[in-house]
Amino acid sequence: MAFGIVLYLVSIALFSNIPFLIYSQMAERFAFMASAGYCVVLALAFRLLAGRAGTAGFAFLKTKKVMMVALPACVLLAALTVARNSDWKDNYTLFEADAAKAQDNSKLLFCLANTISQELVPNEPGRENKEQLDMKSIELLTKAIAINPEYSEAHAELGSIYDRRRNFDSAKVHALRAIQINPANA
């Protein structure tokens, strides 16, 4: 049981942004290895329950009470997993789906704006569409900075977008603010 708990904690700690920043939004993919520790603990807990119930092996899992709880839970979780799969098409789809659910997450807003700016804008053929995408990035980054004014990466990306749009005064303001917040990331 202790091994399962330690496996879970060590695996999830790598992606928790507590010991160090991983520069990515917490996502289901990071919980995969940690789920192995969770499954070890869950299996041992079932085994302990089986011993207390006085049944041999896992026969207690076949009872109506257990099935009435387990079957709907499994069906619900399977449906949620299948529904979430479409969000994993690409970074833009994933960040957009998550930003709709967590509108006050500055890092998530930054990731979405950065994906738009770095991946979508360069591949967009029309100038008008590029301008619309830039405006969306500016809106998202402005909201991220409103939530966390000390977010140097958001200021730097906003400065880059303003520079690309030839709005040099705003670009300078945000670039200098990014350097002021984090001089090591000049």
mmCIF file of C-alpha atoms in Angstrom:
data_model
loop_
_atom_site.group_PDB
_atom_site.id
_atom_site.type_symbol
_atom_site.label_atom_id
_atom_site.label_comp_id
_atom_site.label_asym_id
_atom_site.label_seq_id
_atom_site.Cartn_x
_atom_site.Cartn_y
_atom_site.Cartn_z
ATOM 1 C CA MET A 1 0.000 0.000 0.000
ATOM 2 C CA ALA A 2 2.860 2.380 0.880
ATOM 3 C CA PHE A 3 4.517 1.645 -2.475
ATOM 4 C CA GLY A 4 1.337 2.616 -4.335
ATOM 5 C CA ILE A 5 1.016 5.851 -2.369
ATOM 6 C CA VAL A 6 4.685 6.767 -2.924
ATOM 7 C CA LEU A 7 4.434 5.903 -6.640
ATOM 8 C CA TYR A 8 1.405 8.166 -6.958
ATOM 9 C CA LEU A 9 2.965 11.088 -5.070
ATOM 10 C CA VAL A 10 6.349 10.909 -6.824
ATOM 11 C CA SER A 11 4.758 10.596 -10.268
ATOM 12 C CA ILE A 12 2.316 13.466 -9.794
ATOM 13 C CA ALA A 13 4.943 15.698 -8.106
ATOM 14 C CA LEU A 14 6.930 15.812 -11.342
ATOM 15 C CA PHE A 15 4.054 17.645 -13.053
ATOM 16 C CA SER A 16 2.561 19.617 -10.172
ATOM 17 C CA ASN A 17 4.548 22.818 -10.891
ATOM 18 C CA ILE A 18 5.538 22.859 -7.215
ATOM 19 C CA PRO A 19 9.220 21.767 -7.229
ATOM 20 C CA PHE A 20 9.806 23.412 -10.632
ATOM 21 C CA LEU A 21 7.761 24.841 -13.491
ATOM 22 C CA ILE A 22 7.147 22.521 -16.430
ATOM 23 C CA TYR A 23 5.685 25.261 -18.665
ATOM 24 C CA SER A 24 2.634 23.238 -19.529
ATOM 25 C CA GLN A 25 -0.899 23.141 -18.311
ATOM 26 C CA MET A 26 -1.772 20.255 -15.982
ATOM 27 C CA ALA A 27 -3.479 17.650 -18.118
ATOM 28 C CA GLU A 28 -4.725 14.092 -18.066
ATOM 29 C CA ARG A 29 -1.578 12.819 -19.788
ATOM 30 C CA PHE A 30 0.479 13.757 -16.740
ATOM 31 C CA ALA A 31 -1.710 11.646 -14.470
ATOM 32 C CA PHE A 32 -1.130 8.443 -16.449
ATOM 33 C CA MET A 33 1.844 7.109 -14.470
ATOM 34 C CA ALA A 34 0.418 8.390 -11.201
ATOM 35 C CA SER A 35 -2.722 6.380 -11.915
ATOM 36 C CA ALA A 36 -0.618 3.200 -11.638
ATOM 37 C CA GLY A 37 0.020 4.016 -7.972
ATOM 38 C CA TYR A 38 -3.660 4.773 -7.493
ATOM 39 C CA CYS A 39 -4.602 1.425 -9.060
ATOM 40 C CA VAL A 40 -2.181 -0.456 -6.784
ATOM 41 C CA VAL A 41 -3.770 1.139 -3.709
ATOM 42 C CA LEU A 42 -7.287 0.527 -5.045
ATOM 43 C CA ALA A 43 -6.574 -3.157 -5.768
ATOM 44 C CA LEU A 44 -5.142 -3.664 -2.278
ATOM 45 C CA ALA A 45 -8.137 -1.899 -0.740
ATOM 46 C CA PHE A 46 -10.477 -4.255 -2.621
ATOM 47 C CA ARG A 47 -8.469 -7.209 -1.375
ATOM 48 C CA LEU A 48 -8.764 -5.961 2.217
ATOM 49 C CA LEU A 49 -12.524 -5.510 1.762
ATOM 50 C CA ALA A 50 -12.801 -9.034 0.398
ATOM 51 C CA GLY A 51 -11.052 -10.405 3.480
ATOM 52 C CA ARG A 52 -13.344 -8.478 5.811
ATOM 53 C CA ALA A 53 -16.444 -9.546 3.896
ATOM 54 C CA GLY A 54 -15.446 -13.170 4.458
ATOM 55 C CA THR A 55 -15.573 -14.034 0.765
ATOM 56 C CA ALA A 56 -12.936 -15.881 -1.161
ATOM 57 C CA GLY A 57 -11.013 -13.768 -3.641
ATOM 58 C CA PHE A 58 -13.086 -11.091 -5.337
ATOM 59 C CA ALA A 59 -16.471 -12.827 -5.252
ATOM 60 C CA PHE A 60 -17.936 -9.869 -3.325
ATOM 61 C CA LEU A 61 -17.483 -7.745 -6.476
ATOM 62 C CA LYS A 62 -20.184 -9.813 -8.176
ATOM 63 C CA THR A 63 -22.876 -8.868 -5.670
ATOM 64 C CA LYS A 64 -25.834 -6.759 -6.784
ATOM 65 C CA LYS A 65 -24.960 -3.871 -4.461
ATOM 66 C CA VAL A 66 -21.461 -3.550 -5.823
ATOM 67 C CA MET A 67 -22.649 -3.864 -9.423
ATOM 68 C CA MET A 68 -25.336 -1.197 -8.873
ATOM 69 C CA VAL A 69 -22.583 1.247 -7.943
ATOM 70 C CA ALA A 70 -19.709 0.064 -10.148
ATOM 71 C CA LEU A 71 -21.519 -0.386 -13.453
ATOM 72 C CA PRO A 72 -23.056 3.119 -13.680
ATOM 73 C CA ALA A 73 -19.751 4.631 -12.509
ATOM 74 C CA CYS A 74 -17.827 2.745 -15.206
ATOM 75 C CA VAL A 75 -20.335 3.721 -17.911
ATOM 76 C CA LEU A 76 -20.233 7.388 -16.838
ATOM 77 C CA LEU A 77 -16.429 7.501 -16.724
ATOM 78 C CA ALA A 78 -16.161 5.760 -20.098
ATOM 79 C CA ALA A 79 -18.563 8.295 -21.635
ATOM 80 C CA LEU A 80 -16.581 11.202 -20.164
ATOM 81 C CA THR A 81 -13.347 9.726 -21.537
ATOM 82 C CA VAL A 82 -14.786 9.258 -25.033
ATOM 83 C CA ALA A 83 -16.217 12.797 -24.986
ATOM 84 C CA ARG A 84 -12.844 14.238 -23.908
ATOM 85 C CA ASN A 85 -10.922 12.399 -26.654
ATOM 86 C CA SER A 86 -12.004 14.897 -29.329
ATOM 87 C CA ASP A 87 -10.347 17.711 -27.329
ATOM 88 C CA TRP A 88 -6.949 16.076 -27.910
ATOM 89 C CA LYS A 89 -6.933 16.754 -31.674
ATOM 90 C CA ASP A 90 -4.170 19.375 -31.337
ATOM 91 C CA ASN A 91 -2.866 21.967 -28.861
ATOM 92 C CA TYR A 92 -5.297 24.631 -30.030
ATOM 93 C CA THR A 93 -8.349 22.386 -29.607
ATOM 94 C CA LEU A 94 -7.158 21.188 -26.210
ATOM 95 C CA PHE A 95 -6.367 24.644 -24.836
ATOM 96 C CA GLU A 96 -9.563 26.150 -26.253
ATOM 97 C CA ALA A 97 -11.715 23.436 -24.651
ATOM 98 C CA ASP A 98 -9.956 23.851 -21.318
ATOM 99 C CA ALA A 99 -10.014 27.666 -21.414
ATOM 100 C CA ALA A 100 -13.792 27.539 -21.774
ATOM 101 C CA LYS A 101 -13.945 25.538 -18.532
ATOM 102 C CA ALA A 102 -11.336 27.531 -16.570
ATOM 103 C CA GLN A 103 -11.724 31.129 -17.686
ATOM 104 C CA ASP A 104 -9.706 32.567 -14.803
ATOM 105 C CA ASN A 105 -6.567 30.496 -15.371
ATOM 106 C CA SER A 106 -3.868 32.874 -16.602
ATOM 107 C CA LYS A 107 -1.490 30.104 -17.631
ATOM 108 C CA LEU A 108 -4.161 28.384 -19.690
ATOM 109 C CA LEU A 109 -5.110 31.654 -21.374
ATOM 110 C CA PHE A 110 -1.424 32.234 -22.142
ATOM 111 C CA CYS A 111 -1.055 28.718 -23.607
ATOM 112 C CA LEU A 112 -4.076 29.263 -25.852
ATOM 113 C CA ALA A 113 -2.888 32.708 -26.987
ATOM 114 C CA ASN A 114 0.647 31.431 -27.550
ATOM 115 C CA THR A 115 -0.636 28.505 -29.625
ATOM 116 C CA ILE A 116 -2.716 30.860 -31.740
ATOM 117 C CA SER A 117 0.187 33.256 -32.196
ATOM 118 C CA GLN A 118 2.942 30.689 -32.798
ATOM 119 C CA GLU A 119 1.089 27.894 -34.623
ATOM 120 C CA LEU A 120 -2.072 29.251 -36.253
ATOM 121 C CA VAL A 121 -1.055 32.733 -37.399
ATOM 122 C CA PRO A 122 2.003 31.624 -39.429
ATOM 123 C CA ASN A 123 -0.065 28.978 -41.241
ATOM 124 C CA GLU A 124 -3.055 31.213 -41.932
ATOM 125 C CA PRO A 125 -3.175 32.258 -45.614
ATOM 126 C CA GLY A 126 -5.330 35.396 -45.431
ATOM 127 C CA ARG A 127 -4.146 38.676 -43.925
ATOM 128 C CA GLU A 128 -7.603 39.442 -42.494
ATOM 129 C CA ASN A 129 -7.724 36.059 -40.759
ATOM 130 C CA LYS A 130 -4.238 36.632 -39.316
ATOM 131 C CA GLU A 131 -5.394 39.952 -37.898
ATOM 132 C CA GLN A 132 -8.446 38.304 -36.305
ATOM 133 C CA LEU A 133 -6.220 35.631 -34.757
ATOM 134 C CA ASP A 134 -3.819 38.289 -33.482
ATOM 135 C CA MET A 135 -6.721 40.182 -31.923
ATOM 136 C CA LYS A 136 -7.905 37.003 -30.215
ATOM 137 C CA SER A 137 -4.371 36.407 -28.866
ATOM 138 C CA ILE A 138 -4.157 39.993 -27.624
ATOM 139 C CA GLU A 139 -7.518 39.626 -25.871
ATOM 140 C CA LEU A 140 -6.473 36.370 -24.197
ATOM 141 C CA LEU A 141 -3.071 37.706 -23.134
ATOM 142 C CA THR A 142 -4.616 40.906 -21.787
ATOM 143 C CA LYS A 143 -6.982 38.806 -19.686
ATOM 144 C CA ALA A 144 -4.081 36.610 -18.493
ATOM 145 C CA ILE A 145 -2.152 39.727 -17.438
ATOM 146 C CA ALA A 146 -5.239 41.122 -15.693
ATOM 147 C CA ILE A 147 -5.415 37.901 -13.662
ATOM 148 C CA ASN A 148 -1.649 37.779 -13.024
ATOM 149 C CA PRO A 149 0.074 41.130 -13.661
ATOM 150 C CA GLU A 150 3.504 39.589 -12.938
ATOM 151 C CA TYR A 151 3.252 37.029 -15.761
ATOM 152 C CA SER A 152 6.430 37.853 -17.691
ATOM 153 C CA GLU A 153 5.875 35.308 -20.480
ATOM 154 C CA ALA A 154 2.455 36.807 -21.214
ATOM 155 C CA HIS A 155 3.962 40.295 -21.397
ATOM 156 C CA ALA A 156 6.729 39.013 -23.697
ATOM 157 C CA GLU A 157 4.274 37.280 -26.037
ATOM 158 C CA LEU A 158 2.030 40.326 -26.089
ATOM 159 C CA GLY A 159 5.059 42.433 -26.966
ATOM 160 C CA SER A 160 5.919 40.035 -29.822
ATOM 161 C CA ILE A 161 2.407 40.231 -31.234
ATOM 162 C CA TYR A 162 2.377 44.027 -31.056
ATOM 163 C CA ASP A 163 5.788 44.052 -32.761
ATOM 164 C CA ARG A 164 4.483 41.821 -35.554
ATOM 165 C CA ARG A 165 1.525 44.188 -35.956
ATOM 166 C CA ARG A 166 3.998 47.103 -36.117
ATOM 167 C CA ASN A 167 2.522 48.676 -32.969
ATOM 168 C CA PHE A 168 5.979 49.433 -31.594
ATOM 169 C CA ASP A 169 4.941 51.595 -28.628
ATOM 170 C CA SER A 170 2.832 48.798 -27.104
ATOM 171 C CA ALA A 171 5.480 46.228 -28.025
ATOM 172 C CA LYS A 172 8.111 48.215 -26.153
ATOM 173 C CA VAL A 173 5.917 48.629 -23.067
ATOM 174 C CA HIS A 174 5.240 44.900 -22.768
ATOM 175 C CA ALA A 175 8.772 43.802 -23.654
ATOM 176 C CA LEU A 176 10.247 46.097 -21.015
ATOM 177 C CA ARG A 177 7.671 44.922 -18.473
ATOM 178 C CA ALA A 178 8.587 41.282 -19.207
ATOM 179 C CA ILE A 179 12.282 42.077 -18.653
ATOM 180 C CA GLN A 180 11.486 44.037 -15.505
ATOM 181 C CA ILE A 181 9.568 41.065 -14.061
ATOM 182 C CA ASN A 182 12.132 38.470 -15.118
ATOM 183 C CA PRO A 183 15.518 39.941 -16.116
ATOM 184 C CA ALA A 184 16.950 36.458 -16.719
ATOM 185 C CA ASN A 185 14.477 35.950 -19.587
ATOM 186 C CA ALA A 186 15.535 38.987 -21.603
#
